[in-house]
Amino acid sequence: MDSKEVARALRACASAHKAAVLARFFKTGPGQYGEGDRFLGVVVPDQRRVAKQFAGISLADIDRLVRSPWHEERLTGLLILVDRHRRSEPGERLRLHRFYLQRTECVNNWDLVDLSAYFLVGPHVDPDRPVLLDRLARSSNLWERRIAVVATFHFIKQGVPGPTLLIADRLINDRHDLIHKAAGWMLREVGKRCSVQVLRDYLDKQADRMPRTTLRYAIERFPPSLRAEYLGVKS
């Protein structure tokens, strides 16, 4: 098994129509965030099936997939990497984490980030001293900034909101809509999985500063009257 066989398996379930739809959905036009990305037209369930089928390929072949110009090959490579990380011993997990961080330029669309970051980055961060997340949040690379905030989902699932609140603060003046959405998503999860009161305390301090998109995402689960109250701060 190798990366060429993975590529053939993906092409066997590709669709030109879906490729065109995905290219529009992931904003691949001139000046858009996914400019130049190329799609085969393979849906994620099929990519997961192929990733499972070729779970035993070498790390060198995973590298070839992750560096591919084709979006679905990159995502399939990342799905294999996530599964390999999940099944590995601590030393190997650390090696795979470093492998991922050395290839963040290939993790260059929001779905690639969202399906990999909290598995491959979050577990390797000290929640009391999230230096790596802070560095990524200050990056000029949009996708590294998104990795920083999405990786905090690892801690949210453990009931630990601190890293999310810290990174949301770091990104509060970010100008990109994809960062606004990711930060709001993680803040909403803080309220859902950690503490509504922690989220409300944070919003009481920061709602008037944060982008409206971030705020809207963060308060999605609030009762209508409370949502209106917070949105009134931004009106």
Coordinates of C-alpha atoms in Angstrom, one line a residue:
M1 CA 0.0 0.0 0.0
D2 CA 1.3 3.5 -0.8
S3 CA 0.1 7.0 -1.6
K4 CA -0.4 6.2 -5.3
E5 CA -3.0 3.6 -4.3
V6 CA -4.7 6.1 -2.0
A7 CA -4.9 8.5 -4.9
R8 CA -6.4 5.9 -7.2
A9 CA -8.9 4.9 -4.5
L10 CA -10.0 8.6 -4.1
R11 CA -10.4 9.0 -7.9
A12 CA -12.6 6.0 -8.1
C13 CA -15.2 7.8 -6.1
A14 CA -14.6 11.3 -7.5
S15 CA -17.3 13.4 -9.2
A16 CA -16.6 16.4 -11.5
H17 CA -19.9 17.9 -10.4
K18 CA -19.0 17.7 -6.7
A19 CA -15.5 19.0 -7.5
A20 CA -17.1 22.2 -8.9
V21 CA -19.4 22.5 -6.0
L22 CA -16.6 22.1 -3.5
A23 CA -14.4 24.5 -5.3
R24 CA -17.1 27.2 -4.9
F25 CA -17.9 26.2 -1.3
F26 CA -14.2 26.4 -0.2
K27 CA -13.7 29.8 -1.9
T28 CA -10.9 28.9 -4.4
G29 CA -11.4 32.0 -6.6
P30 CA -8.8 34.8 -7.0
G31 CA -8.3 36.6 -3.7
Q32 CA -10.4 34.2 -1.7
Y33 CA -9.0 32.2 1.3
G34 CA -8.8 29.0 -0.7
E35 CA -7.4 30.5 -3.8
G36 CA -5.9 27.9 -6.1
D37 CA -7.0 24.8 -4.2
R38 CA -8.0 21.9 -6.4
F39 CA -10.7 19.3 -5.8
L40 CA -11.4 15.8 -7.0
G41 CA -15.0 15.8 -5.9
V42 CA -14.8 13.2 -3.1
V43 CA -17.1 13.5 -0.1
V44 CA -15.7 13.2 3.5
P45 CA -17.4 9.8 4.3
D46 CA -15.6 8.3 1.2
Q47 CA -12.4 9.9 2.3
R48 CA -12.8 8.4 5.8
R49 CA -13.4 5.0 4.2
V50 CA -10.3 5.3 2.1
A51 CA -8.3 6.5 5.1
K52 CA -9.4 3.4 7.0
Q53 CA -8.5 1.1 4.1
F54 CA -5.0 2.5 3.9
A55 CA -4.3 3.1 7.6
G56 CA -1.1 1.2 7.4
I57 CA 0.8 3.2 4.8
S58 CA 4.2 4.6 5.7
L59 CA 4.8 8.1 7.2
A60 CA 6.6 9.0 3.9
D61 CA 3.4 8.2 2.0
I62 CA 1.3 10.2 4.5
D63 CA 3.8 13.1 3.8
R64 CA 3.2 12.8 0.1
L65 CA -0.6 13.0 0.6
V66 CA -0.4 15.9 3.0
R67 CA 1.7 17.8 0.5
S68 CA -0.6 17.0 -2.5
P69 CA -2.1 19.9 -4.5
W70 CA -5.4 18.0 -4.3
H71 CA -7.6 18.9 -1.3
E72 CA -9.0 15.4 -0.8
E73 CA -5.6 13.8 -0.8
R74 CA -4.4 16.2 1.8
L75 CA -7.4 15.6 4.0
T76 CA -7.2 11.8 3.6
G77 CA -3.5 12.0 4.6
L78 CA -4.5 14.0 7.7
L79 CA -7.2 11.6 8.6
I80 CA -4.7 8.7 8.4
L81 CA -2.3 10.8 10.6
V82 CA -5.0 11.5 13.2
D83 CA -5.8 7.7 13.4
R84 CA -2.1 6.8 13.6
H85 CA -1.6 9.4 16.4
R86 CA -4.7 8.0 18.3
R87 CA -3.3 4.4 18.2
S88 CA 0.3 5.2 19.0
E89 CA 2.4 5.1 22.1
P90 CA 3.4 8.5 23.7
G91 CA 6.8 8.8 22.0
E92 CA 5.4 8.1 18.6
R93 CA 2.5 10.5 19.2
L94 CA 5.0 13.3 19.9
R95 CA 6.8 12.5 16.7
L96 CA 3.5 12.7 14.7
H97 CA 2.6 15.9 16.5
R98 CA 5.9 17.4 15.4
F99 CA 5.4 16.0 11.9
Y100 CA 2.1 17.9 11.7
L101 CA 3.5 21.2 13.0
Q102 CA 6.2 21.1 10.3
R103 CA 3.6 20.9 7.6
T104 CA 1.0 23.5 8.7
E105 CA 1.4 25.2 5.3
C106 CA -0.3 22.2 3.9
V107 CA -3.2 22.3 6.4
N108 CA -4.6 25.2 4.4
N109 CA -8.4 25.2 4.6
W110 CA -10.8 25.3 7.5
D111 CA -11.9 21.7 7.2
L112 CA -8.3 20.4 7.2
V113 CA -7.7 22.4 10.4
D114 CA -10.9 21.4 12.1
L115 CA -10.5 17.7 11.5
S116 CA -6.9 17.6 12.7
A117 CA -5.9 20.3 15.1
Y118 CA -7.4 19.3 18.3
F119 CA -6.3 15.7 17.9
L120 CA -2.7 16.4 16.8
V121 CA -2.0 19.7 18.7
G122 CA -4.2 19.9 21.8
P123 CA -2.9 16.8 23.6
H124 CA 0.7 18.1 23.4
V125 CA 0.0 21.5 25.1
D126 CA 0.3 22.3 28.8
P127 CA -3.1 24.0 29.6
D128 CA -1.4 26.1 32.3
R129 CA 1.3 27.3 29.9
P130 CA 0.0 27.1 26.3
V131 CA 3.1 28.6 24.8
L132 CA 2.6 26.8 21.5
L133 CA -1.0 27.9 21.1
D134 CA 0.0 31.5 21.9
R135 CA 2.8 31.4 19.2
L136 CA 0.4 30.0 16.6
A137 CA -2.3 32.6 17.5
R138 CA 0.3 35.3 16.7
S139 CA 1.2 33.8 13.3
S140 CA 0.7 35.7 10.1
N141 CA -0.6 32.4 8.6
L142 CA -4.4 32.3 8.8
W143 CA -4.5 28.6 9.2
E144 CA -2.0 28.5 12.1
R145 CA -4.2 31.0 13.9
R146 CA -7.2 28.8 13.3
I147 CA -5.2 25.7 14.5
A148 CA -4.4 27.7 17.7
V149 CA -8.1 28.2 18.7
V150 CA -9.5 24.9 17.4
A151 CA -6.8 22.9 19.3
T152 CA -8.3 24.2 22.5
F153 CA -11.3 21.9 21.9
H154 CA -9.1 19.2 23.5
F155 CA -9.2 21.1 26.8
I156 CA -12.9 22.0 26.5
K157 CA -13.7 18.3 26.3
Q158 CA -11.9 17.9 29.6
G159 CA -13.9 20.7 31.2
V160 CA -10.9 23.1 31.1
P161 CA -11.9 26.5 29.5
G162 CA -8.7 28.5 30.3
P163 CA -6.7 27.9 27.1
T164 CA -9.8 28.8 24.9
L165 CA -10.4 32.0 26.8
L166 CA -6.7 32.9 26.5
I167 CA -6.5 32.3 22.7
A168 CA -9.9 34.0 22.1
D169 CA -8.4 37.0 23.8
R170 CA -5.3 36.8 21.6
L171 CA -7.4 36.7 18.4
I172 CA -10.1 39.2 19.5
N173 CA -8.7 41.8 17.0
D174 CA -8.2 39.4 14.2
R175 CA -9.6 40.6 10.9
H176 CA -10.5 37.3 9.2
D177 CA -14.0 35.9 9.3
L178 CA -12.8 32.4 9.6
I179 CA -11.0 33.2 12.9
H180 CA -14.1 35.0 14.1
K181 CA -16.2 31.9 13.5
A182 CA -13.7 29.5 15.0
A183 CA -13.3 31.6 18.2
G184 CA -17.1 31.9 18.5
W185 CA -17.5 28.2 18.0
M186 CA -15.0 27.3 20.7
L187 CA -16.5 29.9 23.1
R188 CA -20.0 28.3 22.5
E189 CA -18.5 24.9 23.4
V190 CA -17.1 26.4 26.6
G191 CA -20.6 27.3 27.6
K192 CA -21.9 23.9 26.5
R193 CA -19.3 21.6 28.0
C194 CA -17.6 23.6 30.7
S195 CA -19.7 26.3 32.3
V196 CA -22.3 28.7 31.1
Q197 CA -21.3 31.1 33.9
V198 CA -17.6 31.0 32.8
L199 CA -18.8 31.9 29.3
R200 CA -21.1 34.7 30.5
D201 CA -18.3 36.1 32.7
Y202 CA -16.0 36.2 29.7
L203 CA -18.6 37.8 27.5
D204 CA -19.5 40.4 30.1
K205 CA -15.9 41.6 29.9
Q206 CA -15.3 41.2 26.2
A207 CA -18.6 41.3 24.2
D208 CA -18.2 45.0 23.4
R209 CA -14.7 44.3 21.9
M210 CA -15.2 41.1 20.0
P211 CA -16.3 40.8 16.3
R212 CA -20.1 40.4 15.9
T213 CA -19.7 37.1 14.2
T214 CA -17.7 35.7 17.2
L215 CA -20.4 37.0 19.6
R216 CA -23.2 35.5 17.5
Y217 CA -21.6 32.1 17.5
A218 CA -20.7 32.2 21.2
I219 CA -24.3 32.9 22.3
E220 CA -26.2 30.6 19.9
R221 CA -27.4 28.4 22.8
F222 CA -28.5 31.2 25.0
P223 CA -32.3 32.0 25.4
P224 CA -33.6 34.6 22.9
S225 CA -33.8 37.3 25.5
L226 CA -30.3 36.8 26.6
R227 CA -29.0 36.7 23.1
A228 CA -30.7 40.0 22.4
E229 CA -29.2 41.5 25.5
Y230 CA -25.6 40.6 24.4
L231 CA -26.2 41.7 20.8
G232 CA -27.5 45.0 22.1
V233 CA -23.9 45.6 23.4
K234 CA -22.7 45.5 19.8
S235 CA -25.6 47.5 18.2

